[in-house]
């Protein structure tokens, strides 16, 4: 049974489907240097697709039709990736590879992609604020461009799970996952209480802290990089000052939002990969290769041989 857990107040557009998404992809990718010196981390491949394409595929599978990518000047490769390439397509057609042409259109054929330039690295909050003229006066989605979300078996795409929670609460929703105590300082952490006894996975948020010092985190629930936000977030963004790392933090604006409107945190049924983290990037690559029919068998037997101890792969 679906039950409303908050009143809609008078948020414009609430109740209609969320169709616009903002994807911030302007970070420096320092943890993956030197690989990310000339390739944005969002363009690193996971088997044969760049990270940002997988993020947009999640958005499209969830119902998004309009994507606004926030990039910086050095990230032309992202724009090139989603631009038509008539010469490449003509060559592929000559080779009889219509299937590859279709794969090139997999994303752009299903949603509109546009770009917003973030000229200065002023933080995630600033990136979202730049999107204000593009998202209109309706709730919109935010998907961090360096996080890949793999839903658990039989669960909907990550963003879809948030949209369903938004449809129920009629307010802003952030996805969270539990993290070990020694990692809380890497994330935005939420504090709240269960919104209703039948939804222990959906908390009404009271407070949020961006990258709390060890021992000072209000919980172990970390913001996972997917959000549905009402337009009230823009007023809140206008009201914050630089926070953690001297940047404009979206989490600080969410902390203000939680005092004005309903804000919920969903412990979703999904696994998150942080592409900026070397080990997580490798794990993501291997797990996706194990899921793809074209690569699954070879990679599985390779892993078994390596873990069997011989280390030999020939
Ligand atoms: C950002 C957000 C943080 C969130 C994290 C998830 O931090 O500010 O609240 O928990 O993404 O990846 P960043 O990783 O950009 O430092």
CSV table of C-alpha atoms and ligand atoms in Angstrom, one decimal:
chain,number,residue,atom,x,y,z
A,1,UNK,CA,0.0,0.0,0.0
A,2,UNK,CA,1.4,3.4,-0.9
A,3,UNK,CA,1.0,6.0,1.8
A,4,UNK,CA,1.9,9.7,1.7
A,5,UNK,CA,4.4,10.6,4.4
A,6,UNK,CA,4.4,14.3,3.9
A,7,UNK,CA,2.0,17.0,2.7
A,8,UNK,CA,2.9,18.5,-0.7
A,9,UNK,CA,2.7,22.1,0.6
A,10,UNK,CA,2.7,24.1,-2.6
A,11,UNK,CA,5.8,23.0,-4.4
A,12,UNK,CA,5.4,23.7,-8.1
A,13,UNK,CA,5.4,20.7,-10.4
A,14,UNK,CA,5.2,18.3,-7.5
A,15,UNK,CA,3.2,15.2,-8.5
A,16,UNK,CA,4.2,15.4,-12.2
A,17,UNK,CA,7.0,13.0,-13.3
A,18,UNK,CA,10.6,14.1,-13.0
A,19,UNK,CA,12.0,14.4,-16.5
A,20,UNK,CA,15.0,16.7,-16.1
A,21,UNK,CA,18.4,15.7,-14.7
A,22,UNK,CA,21.5,17.6,-13.8
A,23,UNK,CA,24.8,15.7,-14.0
A,24,UNK,CA,27.7,17.5,-12.4
A,25,UNK,CA,30.9,16.3,-14.1
A,26,UNK,CA,33.4,19.1,-13.5
A,27,UNK,CA,35.6,17.7,-10.8
A,28,UNK,CA,39.4,17.5,-11.1
A,29,UNK,CA,39.7,13.7,-10.7
A,30,UNK,CA,42.9,14.1,-8.7
A,31,UNK,CA,42.8,10.6,-7.2
A,32,UNK,CA,43.2,9.0,-10.6
A,33,UNK,CA,46.0,11.1,-11.9
A,34,UNK,CA,47.9,10.7,-14.3
A,35,UNK,CA,45.1,8.8,-16.1
A,36,UNK,CA,42.8,11.8,-15.7
A,37,UNK,CA,45.3,14.4,-16.8
A,38,UNK,CA,43.7,14.6,-20.3
A,39,UNK,CA,40.8,12.2,-19.9
A,40,UNK,CA,38.0,13.3,-17.6
A,41,UNK,CA,37.3,10.6,-15.0
A,42,UNK,CA,33.7,10.5,-16.3
A,43,UNK,CA,35.1,9.3,-19.6
A,44,UNK,CA,37.0,6.3,-18.2
A,45,UNK,CA,35.7,3.1,-19.7
A,46,UNK,CA,33.7,0.4,-17.9
A,47,UNK,CA,34.3,-2.4,-20.4
A,48,UNK,CA,33.2,-0.6,-23.6
A,49,UNK,CA,31.1,2.4,-22.2
A,50,UNK,CA,32.4,5.5,-20.5
A,51,UNK,CA,31.2,6.1,-16.9
A,52,UNK,CA,29.1,9.1,-17.9
A,53,UNK,CA,27.2,7.1,-20.5
A,54,UNK,CA,26.3,4.5,-17.8
A,55,UNK,CA,25.1,7.3,-15.6
A,56,UNK,CA,22.9,8.7,-18.4
A,57,UNK,CA,21.6,5.3,-19.2
A,58,UNK,CA,20.4,4.9,-15.5
A,59,UNK,CA,18.7,8.3,-15.9
A,60,UNK,CA,17.0,7.4,-19.1
A,61,UNK,CA,15.9,4.0,-17.8
A,62,UNK,CA,14.3,5.9,-14.9
A,63,UNK,CA,12.3,8.2,-17.1
A,64,UNK,CA,14.6,11.2,-17.6
A,65,UNK,CA,14.3,12.8,-21.1
A,66,UNK,CA,16.4,15.9,-20.6
A,67,UNK,CA,20.0,15.9,-19.3
A,68,UNK,CA,22.1,18.9,-18.4
A,69,UNK,CA,25.8,18.1,-17.9
A,70,UNK,CA,27.8,20.5,-15.9
A,71,UNK,CA,31.4,20.4,-17.2
A,72,UNK,CA,34.5,22.5,-17.4
A,73,UNK,CA,36.5,23.6,-20.4
A,74,UNK,CA,39.0,20.8,-20.1
A,75,UNK,CA,36.2,18.2,-20.4
A,76,UNK,CA,35.5,18.6,-24.2
A,77,UNK,CA,35.8,14.8,-24.5
A,78,UNK,CA,32.4,14.4,-22.8
A,79,UNK,CA,30.8,16.8,-25.3
A,80,UNK,CA,32.5,15.0,-28.2
A,81,UNK,CA,31.3,11.7,-27.0
A,82,UNK,CA,27.6,12.7,-27.2
A,83,UNK,CA,28.0,14.6,-30.5
A,84,UNK,CA,27.2,13.1,-33.8
A,85,UNK,CA,30.2,11.9,-35.8
A,86,UNK,CA,29.0,11.5,-39.5
A,87,UNK,CA,32.4,10.4,-40.8
A,88,UNK,CA,32.7,7.5,-38.2
A,89,UNK,CA,29.0,6.5,-38.9
A,90,UNK,CA,29.6,6.5,-42.7
A,91,UNK,CA,32.7,4.3,-42.3
A,92,UNK,CA,30.8,1.9,-40.0
A,93,UNK,CA,27.9,1.7,-42.5
A,94,UNK,CA,30.4,0.9,-45.3
A,95,UNK,CA,31.7,-1.9,-43.2
A,96,UNK,CA,28.1,-3.1,-42.8
A,97,UNK,CA,28.2,-2.4,-39.0
A,98,UNK,CA,24.8,-0.8,-38.6
A,99,UNK,CA,24.7,-2.4,-35.2
A,100,UNK,CA,27.6,-0.2,-34.0
A,101,UNK,CA,26.0,2.9,-35.4
A,102,UNK,CA,23.0,2.1,-33.3
A,103,UNK,CA,25.2,1.6,-30.2
A,104,UNK,CA,26.6,5.1,-30.8
A,105,UNK,CA,23.1,6.5,-30.7
A,106,UNK,CA,22.1,4.5,-27.6
A,107,UNK,CA,21.8,7.6,-25.4
A,108,UNK,CA,21.4,10.5,-27.7
A,109,UNK,CA,18.5,8.8,-29.5
A,110,UNK,CA,16.6,8.6,-26.2
A,111,UNK,CA,17.2,11.9,-24.4
A,112,UNK,CA,18.3,15.5,-25.0
A,113,UNK,CA,21.8,16.3,-23.7
A,114,UNK,CA,23.0,19.8,-23.2
A,115,UNK,CA,26.0,21.4,-21.4
A,116,UNK,CA,26.6,24.0,-18.8
A,117,UNK,CA,30.1,25.3,-18.2
A,118,UNK,CA,31.4,25.7,-14.6
A,119,UNK,CA,34.3,28.1,-15.2
A,120,UNK,CA,35.6,27.8,-11.6
A,121,UNK,CA,35.9,24.8,-9.3
A,122,UNK,CA,33.6,26.3,-6.6
A,123,UNK,CA,32.0,23.0,-5.6
A,124,UNK,CA,28.9,20.8,-6.1
A,125,UNK,CA,26.5,23.4,-4.7
A,126,UNK,CA,27.7,25.9,-7.2
A,127,UNK,CA,27.4,23.4,-10.1
A,128,UNK,CA,23.8,22.8,-9.2
A,129,UNK,CA,23.1,26.5,-8.9
A,130,UNK,CA,24.3,27.0,-12.5
A,131,UNK,CA,21.6,24.6,-13.6
A,132,UNK,CA,18.8,26.8,-12.2
A,133,UNK,CA,17.8,28.4,-15.6
A,134,UNK,CA,17.7,25.0,-17.2
A,135,UNK,CA,15.5,22.9,-14.9
A,136,UNK,CA,12.5,25.2,-14.6
A,137,UNK,CA,10.2,25.4,-11.7
A,138,UNK,CA,9.8,21.7,-11.1
A,139,UNK,CA,11.5,18.9,-9.1
A,140,UNK,CA,14.6,17.6,-10.9
A,141,UNK,CA,17.1,14.8,-10.5
A,142,UNK,CA,20.8,15.1,-9.7
A,143,UNK,CA,23.2,12.2,-10.6
A,144,UNK,CA,26.8,12.6,-9.7
A,145,UNK,CA,28.8,11.8,-12.8
A,146,UNK,CA,31.5,9.8,-11.0
A,147,UNK,CA,29.2,7.3,-9.2
A,148,UNK,CA,27.8,4.2,-11.0
A,149,UNK,CA,24.8,2.6,-9.4
A,150,UNK,CA,24.0,-1.1,-9.9
A,151,UNK,CA,20.6,-2.0,-8.6
A,152,UNK,CA,20.2,-5.2,-6.6
A,153,UNK,CA,18.6,-8.2,-8.4
A,154,UNK,CA,15.0,-7.4,-9.4
A,155,UNK,CA,15.2,-3.8,-8.1
A,156,UNK,CA,14.5,-0.9,-10.4
A,157,UNK,CA,17.3,1.4,-11.6
A,158,UNK,CA,18.8,3.5,-8.7
A,159,UNK,CA,17.2,6.8,-9.8
A,160,UNK,CA,13.9,5.2,-10.4
A,161,UNK,CA,13.8,4.0,-6.7
A,162,UNK,CA,14.3,7.7,-5.7
A,163,UNK,CA,11.6,8.8,-8.1
A,164,UNK,CA,9.2,6.3,-6.5
A,165,UNK,CA,10.0,7.7,-3.1
A,166,UNK,CA,9.5,11.2,-4.3
A,167,UNK,CA,6.1,10.3,-5.7
A,168,UNK,CA,5.2,9.0,-2.3
A,169,UNK,CA,6.6,11.8,-0.2
A,170,UNK,CA,6.0,14.7,-2.7
A,171,UNK,CA,9.3,16.3,-1.6
A,172,UNK,CA,13.1,16.1,-2.0
A,173,UNK,CA,14.7,12.7,-1.6
A,174,UNK,CA,18.4,11.7,-1.3
A,175,UNK,CA,19.8,8.2,-1.7
A,176,UNK,CA,21.9,6.9,1.2
A,177,UNK,CA,23.9,3.8,2.0
A,178,UNK,CA,25.6,2.6,5.2
A,179,UNK,CA,29.4,3.1,5.5
A,180,UNK,CA,31.9,1.9,8.0
A,181,UNK,CA,32.8,4.4,10.7
A,182,UNK,CA,36.3,5.0,9.4
A,183,UNK,CA,34.8,6.3,6.1
A,184,UNK,CA,32.1,8.7,7.3
A,185,UNK,CA,34.5,11.7,6.8
A,186,UNK,CA,34.4,11.1,3.0
A,187,UNK,CA,30.7,11.7,2.6
A,188,UNK,CA,27.7,13.9,3.4
A,189,UNK,CA,26.0,12.2,6.4
A,190,UNK,CA,22.3,12.4,7.2
A,191,UNK,CA,20.4,12.2,10.5
A,192,UNK,CA,16.7,11.5,10.7
A,193,UNK,CA,14.0,9.2,11.9
A,194,UNK,CA,11.8,6.6,10.2
A,195,UNK,CA,9.0,8.4,8.4
A,196,UNK,CA,6.5,5.6,9.2
A,197,UNK,CA,6.6,2.2,10.8
A,198,UNK,CA,6.0,0.4,7.5
A,199,UNK,CA,8.9,2.3,5.7
A,200,UNK,CA,12.1,1.8,7.8
A,201,UNK,CA,14.1,2.4,4.6
A,202,UNK,CA,12.7,6.0,4.3
A,203,UNK,CA,13.9,8.5,6.9
A,204,UNK,CA,12.6,12.0,7.4
A,205,UNK,CA,15.8,14.0,7.5
A,206,UNK,CA,16.5,16.4,10.3
A,207,UNK,CA,20.1,17.4,9.7
A,208,UNK,CA,23.0,16.8,7.3
A,209,UNK,CA,26.7,17.3,7.7
A,210,UNK,CA,29.2,17.3,4.8
A,211,UNK,CA,32.4,15.3,5.6
A,212,UNK,CA,32.1,15.3,9.4
A,213,UNK,CA,35.3,14.8,11.4
A,214,UNK,CA,35.8,11.3,12.7
A,215,UNK,CA,33.8,10.6,15.8
A,216,UNK,CA,31.4,13.6,15.1
A,217,UNK,CA,29.1,12.0,12.4
A,218,UNK,CA,25.5,11.9,13.4
A,219,UNK,CA,25.0,8.5,11.8
A,220,UNK,CA,26.6,6.1,9.3
A,221,UNK,CA,24.2,6.9,6.5
A,222,UNK,CA,26.1,8.5,3.6
A,223,UNK,CA,24.7,10.4,0.7
A,224,UNK,CA,25.2,8.2,-2.3
A,225,UNK,CA,25.2,10.6,-5.2
A,226,UNK,CA,21.6,10.6,-6.5
A,227,UNK,CA,19.0,13.2,-5.5
A,228,UNK,CA,15.5,14.4,-6.4
A,229,UNK,CA,15.3,18.1,-5.5
A,230,UNK,CA,12.5,20.6,-5.4
A,231,UNK,CA,13.2,24.1,-6.8
A,232,UNK,CA,13.4,25.4,-3.1
A,233,UNK,CA,17.0,24.1,-3.2
A,234,UNK,CA,18.0,27.1,-5.2
A,235,UNK,CA,17.0,29.6,-2.4
A,236,UNK,CA,18.9,27.4,0.0
A,237,UNK,CA,22.0,27.4,-2.2
A,238,UNK,CA,21.8,31.1,-2.3
A,239,UNK,CA,21.9,31.1,1.5
A,240,UNK,CA,25.1,29.1,2.1
A,241,UNK,CA,28.7,30.1,2.4
A,242,UNK,CA,31.8,28.0,1.5
A,243,UNK,CA,31.9,24.9,3.7
A,244,UNK,CA,34.0,21.7,3.7
A,245,UNK,CA,37.1,22.1,1.5
A,246,UNK,CA,36.2,25.8,1.0
A,247,UNK,CA,33.6,24.8,-1.5
A,248,UNK,CA,29.9,25.5,-1.9
A,249,UNK,CA,28.4,22.3,-0.6
A,250,UNK,CA,25.1,20.9,-1.8
A,251,UNK,CA,24.8,19.1,1.6
A,252,UNK,CA,24.9,22.5,3.4
A,253,UNK,CA,22.0,23.7,1.2
A,254,UNK,CA,20.1,20.4,1.9
A,255,UNK,CA,20.5,21.0,5.6
A,256,UNK,CA,18.7,24.4,5.1
A,257,UNK,CA,16.1,22.7,2.9
A,258,UNK,CA,15.3,20.1,5.6
A,259,UNK,CA,14.2,22.9,7.9
A,260,UNK,CA,11.9,24.4,5.3
A,261,UNK,CA,10.4,21.4,3.5
A,262,UNK,CA,10.1,17.7,3.6
A,263,UNK,CA,13.4,16.0,2.8
A,264,UNK,CA,13.7,12.2,3.0
A,265,UNK,CA,16.7,9.8,2.8
A,266,UNK,CA,16.1,6.4,1.1
A,267,UNK,CA,18.3,3.5,1.9
A,268,UNK,CA,18.0,2.0,-1.5
A,269,UNK,CA,18.5,-1.4,-3.0
A,270,UNK,CA,21.6,-0.8,-5.0
A,271,UNK,CA,25.4,-1.0,-5.0
A,272,UNK,CA,27.4,2.1,-5.6
A,273,UNK,CA,30.8,2.4,-7.2
A,274,UNK,CA,32.9,5.5,-6.7
A,275,UNK,CA,34.9,5.9,-9.9
A,276,UNK,CA,37.3,8.4,-8.3
A,277,UNK,CA,38.5,5.6,-6.0
A,278,UNK,CA,41.0,3.3,-7.7
A,279,UNK,CA,39.9,0.1,-6.0
A,280,UNK,CA,36.2,0.8,-6.6
A,281,UNK,CA,36.9,1.6,-10.2
A,282,UNK,CA,38.6,-1.8,-10.7
A,283,UNK,CA,35.8,-3.6,-8.9
A,284,UNK,CA,33.2,-1.9,-11.0
A,285,UNK,CA,35.0,-2.8,-14.2
A,286,UNK,CA,35.4,-6.5,-13.2
A,287,UNK,CA,31.8,-6.8,-11.9
A,288,UNK,CA,30.4,-5.3,-15.1
A,289,UNK,CA,32.6,-7.5,-17.3
A,290,UNK,CA,31.3,-10.5,-15.3
A,291,UNK,CA,27.7,-9.4,-16.1
A,292,UNK,CA,28.2,-8.9,-19.8
A,293,UNK,CA,27.5,-12.0,-21.9
A,294,UNK,CA,30.3,-11.2,-24.3
A,295,UNK,CA,33.0,-11.0,-21.6
A,296,UNK,CA,31.5,-13.0,-18.6
A,297,UNK,CA,33.0,-16.4,-19.3
A,298,UNK,CA,36.5,-15.3,-20.2
A,299,UNK,CA,36.8,-12.9,-17.2
A,300,UNK,CA,35.3,-15.5,-14.8
A,301,UNK,CA,37.8,-18.2,-15.8
A,302,UNK,CA,40.7,-15.6,-15.8
A,303,UNK,CA,39.7,-14.6,-12.2
A,304,UNK,CA,39.4,-18.2,-11.1
A,305,UNK,CA,42.9,-19.0,-12.5
A,306,UNK,CA,44.4,-15.9,-10.9
A,307,UNK,CA,42.8,-16.6,-7.5
A,308,UNK,CA,43.7,-20.3,-7.9
A,309,UNK,CA,47.2,-19.2,-6.9
A,310,UNK,CA,49.3,-19.9,-10.0
A,311,UNK,CA,49.0,-16.3,-11.3
A,312,UNK,CA,49.5,-17.7,-14.8
A,313,UNK,CA,47.0,-16.5,-17.3
A,314,UNK,CA,48.2,-18.2,-20.5
B,1,LIG,C1,30.0,14.5,-2.9
B,1,LIG,C2,28.9,15.0,-1.9
B,1,LIG,C3,28.8,14.1,-0.7
B,1,LIG,C4,28.4,12.7,-1.1
B,1,LIG,C5,29.5,12.2,-2.2
B,1,LIG,C6,29.0,10.9,-2.8
B,1,LIG,O1,31.2,14.5,-2.3
B,1,LIG,O2,29.4,16.3,-1.5
B,1,LIG,O3,27.8,14.6,0.2
B,1,LIG,O4,28.4,11.8,0.0
B,1,LIG,O5,29.6,13.1,-3.2
B,1,LIG,O6,30.0,10.4,-3.7
B,1,LIG,P1,32.6,14.3,-3.2
B,1,LIG,O7,32.7,12.9,-3.5
B,1,LIG,O8,32.4,15.1,-4.4
B,1,LIG,O9,33.7,14.8,-2.3
